[in-house]
PDB file of C-alpha atoms in Angstrom:
ATOM      1  CA  MET K 964     105.898 234.392 313.833  1.00  0.00           C
ATOM      2  CA  LYS K 965     102.559 233.685 312.978  1.00  0.00           C
ATOM      3  CA  GLN K 966     102.168 230.755 310.535  1.00  0.00           C
ATOM      4  CA  LYS K 967     100.703 232.317 308.053  1.00  0.00           C
ATOM      5  CA  ASP K 968     103.356 234.685 308.209  1.00  0.00           C
ATOM      6  CA  LEU K 969     105.811 232.082 307.985  1.00  0.00           C
ATOM      7  CA  ILE K 970     104.190 230.397 304.730  1.00  0.00           C
ATOM      8  CA  LEU K 971     103.737 234.072 303.042  1.00  0.00           C
ATOM      9  CA  LYS K 972     108.131 234.272 303.479  1.00  0.00           C
ATOM     10  CA  CYS K 973     108.794 230.645 302.487  1.00  0.00           C
ATOM     11  CA  LYS K 974     106.522 231.086 299.182  1.00  0.00           C
ATOM     12  CA  LYS K 975     108.734 233.906 298.380  1.00  0.00           C
ATOM     13  CA  GLY K 976     112.184 231.551 298.806  1.00  0.00           C
ATOM     14  CA  ASN K 977     113.352 233.222 302.435  1.00  0.00           C
ATOM     15  CA  ARG K 978     115.842 230.334 303.706  1.00  0.00           C
ATOM     16  CA  ALA K 979     115.186 231.402 307.141  1.00  0.00           C
ATOM     17  CA  ALA K 980     111.496 231.351 307.133  1.00  0.00           C
ATOM     18  CA  GLN K 981     111.753 227.630 305.344  1.00  0.00           C
ATOM     19  CA  GLU K 982     114.207 226.598 308.457  1.00  0.00           C
ATOM     20  CA  LYS K 983     111.735 228.013 310.929  1.00  0.00           C
ATOM     21  CA  LEU K 984     109.042 225.172 309.085  1.00  0.00           C
ATOM     22  CA  TYR K 985     111.605 222.759 308.786  1.00  0.00           C
ATOM     23  CA  ARG K 986     112.002 223.037 312.600  1.00  0.00           C
ATOM     24  CA  ALA K 987     108.320 223.252 313.732  1.00  0.00           C
ATOM     25  CA  TYR K 988     107.628 220.155 311.322  1.00  0.00           C
ATOM     26  CA  SER K 989     110.756 217.740 310.372  1.00  0.00           C
ATOM     27  CA  ALA K 990     109.450 215.821 313.380  1.00  0.00           C
ATOM     28  CA  VAL K 991     105.894 214.891 312.829  1.00  0.00           C
ATOM     29  CA  LEU K 992     106.321 214.235 309.616  1.00  0.00           C
ATOM     30  CA  TYR K 993     109.598 212.546 310.124  1.00  0.00           C
ATOM     31  CA  GLY K 994     107.581 210.130 312.374  1.00  0.00           C
ATOM     32  CA  LEU K 995     105.416 210.235 309.339  1.00  0.00           C
ATOM     33  CA  CYS K 996     107.986 209.028 306.921  1.00  0.00           C
ATOM     34  CA  LEU K 997     109.019 206.223 309.490  1.00  0.00           C
ATOM     35  CA  LYS K 998     105.703 204.411 309.345  1.00  0.00           C
ATOM     36  CA  TYR K 999     106.328 204.079 305.404  1.00  0.00           C
ATOM     37  CA  SER K1000     110.687 203.359 305.163  1.00  0.00           C
ATOM     38  CA  ARG K1001     112.556 200.542 305.919  1.00  0.00           C
ATOM     39  CA  ASN K1002     114.600 201.959 308.459  1.00  0.00           C
ATOM     40  CA  LYS K1003     115.404 205.075 310.042  1.00  0.00           C
ATOM     41  CA  THR K1004     117.903 206.503 307.029  1.00  0.00           C
ATOM     42  CA  GLU K1005     115.264 205.690 304.485  1.00  0.00           C
ATOM     43  CA  ALA K1006     113.002 207.970 306.432  1.00  0.00           C
ATOM     44  CA  GLU K1007     115.330 210.772 306.245  1.00  0.00           C
ATOM     45  CA  ASP K1008     116.195 210.364 303.038  1.00  0.00           C
ATOM     46  CA  ASN K1009     112.197 210.707 302.403  1.00  0.00           C
ATOM     47  CA  LEU K1010     111.674 213.363 305.230  1.00  0.00           C
ATOM     48  CA  HIS K1011     114.567 215.450 302.505  1.00  0.00           C
ATOM     49  CA  ASP K1012     112.654 214.698 299.375  1.00  0.00           C
ATOM     50  CA  SER K1013     109.160 215.451 301.340  1.00  0.00           C
ATOM     51  CA  PHE K1014     110.229 218.574 302.173  1.00  0.00           C
ATOM     52  CA  MET K1015     112.218 219.901 298.937  1.00  0.00           C
ATOM     53  CA  THR K1016     109.026 218.883 297.570  1.00  0.00           C
ATOM     54  CA  ILE K1017     106.690 220.827 299.901  1.00  0.00           C
ATOM     55  CA  PHE K1018     109.317 223.844 299.510  1.00  0.00           C
ATOM     56  CA  GLU K1019     108.558 223.713 295.907  1.00  0.00           C
ATOM     57  CA  LYS K1020     104.724 223.476 295.988  1.00  0.00           C
ATOM     58  CA  ILE K1021     104.178 225.680 299.054  1.00  0.00           C
ATOM     59  CA  HIS K1022     102.896 228.512 296.395  1.00  0.00           C
ATOM     60  CA  GLN K1023     100.483 226.268 295.940  1.00  0.00           C
ATOM     61  CA  TYR K1024      98.693 225.948 299.287  1.00  0.00           C
ATOM     62  CA  ARG K1025      96.138 228.695 299.552  1.00  0.00           C
ATOM     63  CA  PHE K1026      95.305 228.604 302.894  1.00  0.00           C
ATOM     64  CA  LYS K1027      92.482 226.653 302.479  1.00  0.00           C
ATOM     65  CA  GLY K1028      92.458 223.569 305.479  1.00  0.00           C
ATOM     66  CA  SER K1029      95.445 222.543 308.079  1.00  0.00           C
ATOM     67  CA  PHE K1030      98.397 223.442 306.343  1.00  0.00           C
ATOM     68  CA  GLU K1031      99.725 220.394 308.472  1.00  0.00           C
ATOM     69  CA  GLY K1032      97.726 218.175 306.288  1.00  0.00           C
ATOM     70  CA  TRP K1033      98.168 219.621 303.334  1.00  0.00           C
ATOM     71  CA  MET K1034     101.880 219.126 303.865  1.00  0.00           C
ATOM     72  CA  LYS K1035     101.531 215.297 306.024  1.00  0.00           C
ATOM     73  CA  ARG K1036      99.632 214.415 301.702  1.00  0.00           C
ATOM     74  CA  ILE K1037     102.362 215.834 300.167  1.00  0.00           C
ATOM     75  CA  THR K1038     104.968 213.509 302.452  1.00  0.00           C
ATOM     76  CA  VAL K1039     102.397 210.579 301.324  1.00  0.00           C
ATOM     77  CA  ASN K1040     102.656 211.318 297.946  1.00  0.00           C
ATOM     78  CA  THR K1041     106.120 211.869 298.109  1.00  0.00           C
ATOM     79  CA  VAL K1042     107.174 208.523 299.321  1.00  0.00           C
ATOM     80  CA  LEU K1043     104.557 206.692 297.139  1.00  0.00           C
ATOM     81  CA  GLN K1044     105.760 208.207 293.987  1.00  0.00           C
ATOM     82  CA  LYS K1045     109.241 206.994 294.828  1.00  0.00           C
ATOM     83  CA  TYR K1046     108.430 203.128 296.079  1.00  0.00           C
ATOM     84  CA  ARG K1047     106.683 203.219 292.462  1.00  0.00           C
ATOM     85  CA  ARG K1048     110.099 204.667 290.793  1.00  0.00           C
ATOM     86  CA  GLU K1049     112.247 202.107 292.887  1.00  0.00           C
ATOM     87  CA  GLU K1050     109.953 198.728 293.180  1.00  0.00           C
ATOM     88  CA  PRO K1051     107.455 198.185 291.351  1.00  0.00           C
ATOM     89  CA  LEU K1052     104.497 197.633 293.090  1.00  0.00           C
ATOM     90  CA  THR K1053     103.407 193.969 291.485  1.00  0.00           C
ATOM     91  CA  LEU K1054      99.860 192.676 291.512  1.00  0.00           C
ATOM     92  CA  ILE K1055      99.033 189.621 293.274  1.00  0.00           C
ATOM     93  CA  THR K1056      96.213 187.343 293.249  1.00  0.00           C
ATOM     94  CA  GLU K1057      93.361 188.740 294.930  1.00  0.00           C
ATOM     95  CA  ALA K1058      91.550 185.439 294.690  1.00  0.00           C
ATOM     96  CA  GLU K1059      93.639 185.814 298.311  1.00  0.00           C
ATOM     97  CA  ASP K1060      91.198 185.719 301.636  1.00  0.00           C
ATOM     98  CA  SER K1061      90.912 189.474 301.805  1.00  0.00           C
ATOM     99  CA  ALA K1062      88.332 189.086 304.473  1.00  0.00           C
ATOM    100  CA  GLU K1063      89.387 191.461 307.137  1.00  0.00           C
ATOM    101  CA  HIS K1064      90.706 190.388 309.968  1.00  0.00           C
ATOM    102  CA  HIS K1065      90.582 192.014 313.701  1.00  0.00           C
ATOM    103  CA  GLU K1066      94.127 193.134 315.396  1.00  0.00           C
ATOM    104  CA  SER K1067      95.159 189.480 317.871  1.00  0.00           C
ATOM    105  CA  SER K1068      94.859 191.428 321.069  1.00  0.00           C
ATOM    106  CA  ASP K1069      98.604 189.955 321.341  1.00  0.00           C
ATOM    107  CA  MET K1070      99.901 193.327 320.055  1.00  0.00           C
ATOM    108  CA  GLN K1071      98.809 195.567 323.091  1.00  0.00           C
ATOM    109  CA  ASP K1072     101.628 193.483 324.570  1.00  0.00           C
ATOM    110  CA  ILE K1073     104.936 194.328 322.363  1.00  0.00           C
ATOM    111  CA  PRO K1074     106.284 197.465 323.150  1.00  0.00           C
ATOM    112  CA  LEU K1075     106.010 200.191 320.685  1.00  0.00           C
ATOM    113  CA  ALA K1076     109.432 200.233 319.264  1.00  0.00           C
ATOM    114  CA  THR K1077     109.903 196.691 318.165  1.00  0.00           C
ATOM    115  CA  LEU K1078     105.805 196.443 316.596  1.00  0.00           C
ATOM    116  CA  LEU K1079     106.843 199.220 314.404  1.00  0.00           C
ATOM    117  CA  LYS K1080     110.335 197.287 313.211  1.00  0.00           C
ATOM    118  CA  TYR K1081     107.697 194.483 312.137  1.00  0.00           C
ATOM    119  CA  VAL K1082     106.107 196.942 310.053  1.00  0.00           C
ATOM    120  CA  GLN K1083     108.699 198.458 308.746  1.00  0.00           C
ATOM    121  CA  GLU K1084     110.718 194.793 307.638  1.00  0.00           C
ATOM    122  CA  LEU K1085     107.329 193.862 305.642  1.00  0.00           C
ATOM    123  CA  PRO K1086     107.609 193.785 301.695  1.00  0.00           C
ATOM    124  CA  THR K1087     107.065 197.261 300.268  1.00  0.00           C
ATOM    125  CA  LYS K1088     103.146 196.524 298.355  1.00  0.00           C
ATOM    126  CA  TYR K1089     102.823 194.906 302.166  1.00  0.00           C
ATOM    127  CA  ARG K1090     103.833 197.780 304.193  1.00  0.00           C
ATOM    128  CA  ILE K1091     102.628 200.850 302.590  1.00  0.00           C
ATOM    129  CA  THR K1092      99.649 199.326 302.376  1.00  0.00           C
ATOM    130  CA  PHE K1093      98.690 198.383 305.636  1.00  0.00           C
ATOM    131  CA  ASN K1094     100.425 201.977 307.000  1.00  0.00           C
ATOM    132  CA  MET K1095      98.053 203.786 304.255  1.00  0.00           C
ATOM    133  CA  TYR K1096      94.536 201.478 305.828  1.00  0.00           C
ATOM    134  CA  VAL K1097      96.319 201.315 308.922  1.00  0.00           C
ATOM    135  CA  LEU K1098      97.572 204.248 310.175  1.00  0.00           C
ATOM    136  CA  ASP K1099      96.462 207.048 308.126  1.00  0.00           C
ATOM    137  CA  GLY K1100      93.363 205.620 307.936  1.00  0.00           C
ATOM    138  CA  TYR K1101      92.811 205.592 304.459  1.00  0.00           C
ATOM    139  CA  THR K1102      90.144 203.124 302.414  1.00  0.00           C
ATOM    140  CA  HIS K1103      91.086 200.723 300.113  1.00  0.00           C
ATOM    141  CA  LYS K1104      89.721 202.106 296.862  1.00  0.00           C
ATOM    142  CA  GLU K1105      91.683 205.287 298.203  1.00  0.00           C
ATOM    143  CA  ILE K1106      95.039 203.213 298.448  1.00  0.00           C
ATOM    144  CA  SER K1107      94.053 201.237 294.988  1.00  0.00           C
ATOM    145  CA  GLU K1108      94.014 204.908 293.183  1.00  0.00           C
ATOM    146  CA  ALA K1109      97.100 205.929 294.605  1.00  0.00           C
ATOM    147  CA  LEU K1110      98.940 203.144 293.857  1.00  0.00           C
ATOM    148  CA  GLY K1111      97.419 201.766 290.779  1.00  0.00           C
ATOM    149  CA  THR K1112      95.996 198.840 291.916  1.00  0.00           C
ATOM    150  CA  SER K1113      92.806 197.218 292.578  1.00  0.00           C
ATOM    151  CA  VAL K1114      90.693 197.556 295.717  1.00  0.00           C
ATOM    152  CA  GLY K1115      90.978 194.065 295.568  1.00  0.00           C
ATOM    153  CA  THR K1116      94.577 193.390 296.026  1.00  0.00           C
ATOM    154  CA  SER K1117      95.035 196.596 298.434  1.00  0.00           C
ATOM    155  CA  LYS K1118      92.190 193.866 300.350  1.00  0.00           C
ATOM    156  CA  SER K1119      94.512 190.822 299.781  1.00  0.00           C
ATOM    157  CA  ASN K1120      98.057 192.737 300.617  1.00  0.00           C
ATOM    158  CA  LEU K1121      96.402 194.706 304.088  1.00  0.00           C
ATOM    159  CA  SER K1122      95.332 191.329 305.005  1.00  0.00           C
ATOM    160  CA  ARG K1123      98.904 189.410 303.741  1.00  0.00           C
ATOM    161  CA  ALA K1124     101.085 192.240 306.006  1.00  0.00           C
ATOM    162  CA  ARG K1125      98.387 191.389 308.597  1.00  0.00           C
ATOM    163  CA  MET K1126      99.475 188.072 308.468  1.00  0.00           C
ATOM    164  CA  ILE K1127     102.792 188.694 308.385  1.00  0.00           C
ATOM    165  CA  LEU K1128     102.788 191.028 311.396  1.00  0.00           C
ATOM    166  CA  GLN K1129     100.953 188.903 313.045  1.00  0.00           C
ATOM    167  CA  GLU K1130     103.058 185.964 312.911  1.00  0.00           C
ATOM    168  CA  LYS K1131     105.948 187.902 313.882  1.00  0.00           C
ATOM    169  CA  ILE K1132     104.061 188.307 317.082  1.00  0.00           C
ATOM    170  CA  LYS K1133     103.757 185.566 318.035  1.00  0.00           C
ATOM    171  CA  ASN K1134     106.944 184.325 317.817  1.00  0.00           C
ATOM    172  CA  THR K1135     108.831 187.435 319.777  1.00  0.00           C
ATOM    173  CA  ASN K1136     109.671 185.825 323.212  1.00  0.00           C
ATOM    174  CA  ILE K1137     108.581 189.247 325.010  1.00  0.00           C
ATOM    175  CA  HIS K1138     106.326 188.957 327.729  1.00  0.00           C
ATOM    176  CA  ILE K1139     105.312 191.812 329.392  1.00  0.00           C
ATOM    177  CA  ALA K1140     103.240 191.747 332.950  1.00  0.00           C
TER     178      ALA K1140
END
């Protein structure tokens, strides 16, 4: 079944088409949820909530641009809305060093699973900012708009996230040959 036909059937509420859509994109969207979540269980909940929103809003998709990109935006927004409701993204001082830090070359030696674990352990505001900026390519302006904070706060949160990650990496006793 072609993607357009699948989407049209989903717009009509066809459960079999929704299941096919879920099976086709759940792995990609789960990976995205995992980046923004503290653990696998939370990522699974976020994936479920995201698909509920996707099926609820699929009638808004107009076949302009990437469908996968449209679903990814919904997924990120669904996760961010959940975190806004659960844990206020409090402002921190903007006077903190907000200069861009370069990733340590040590990061190249850390297994991906370990680095993902470290990112998941970051406080929510730092994890979200880090993921949006480093992994998803958002600008600080876009992050500040999405989170309802200032650009300076976004830069500061990214700086603090990087410092925490660098400290965790420095304290890791993993040595790759």
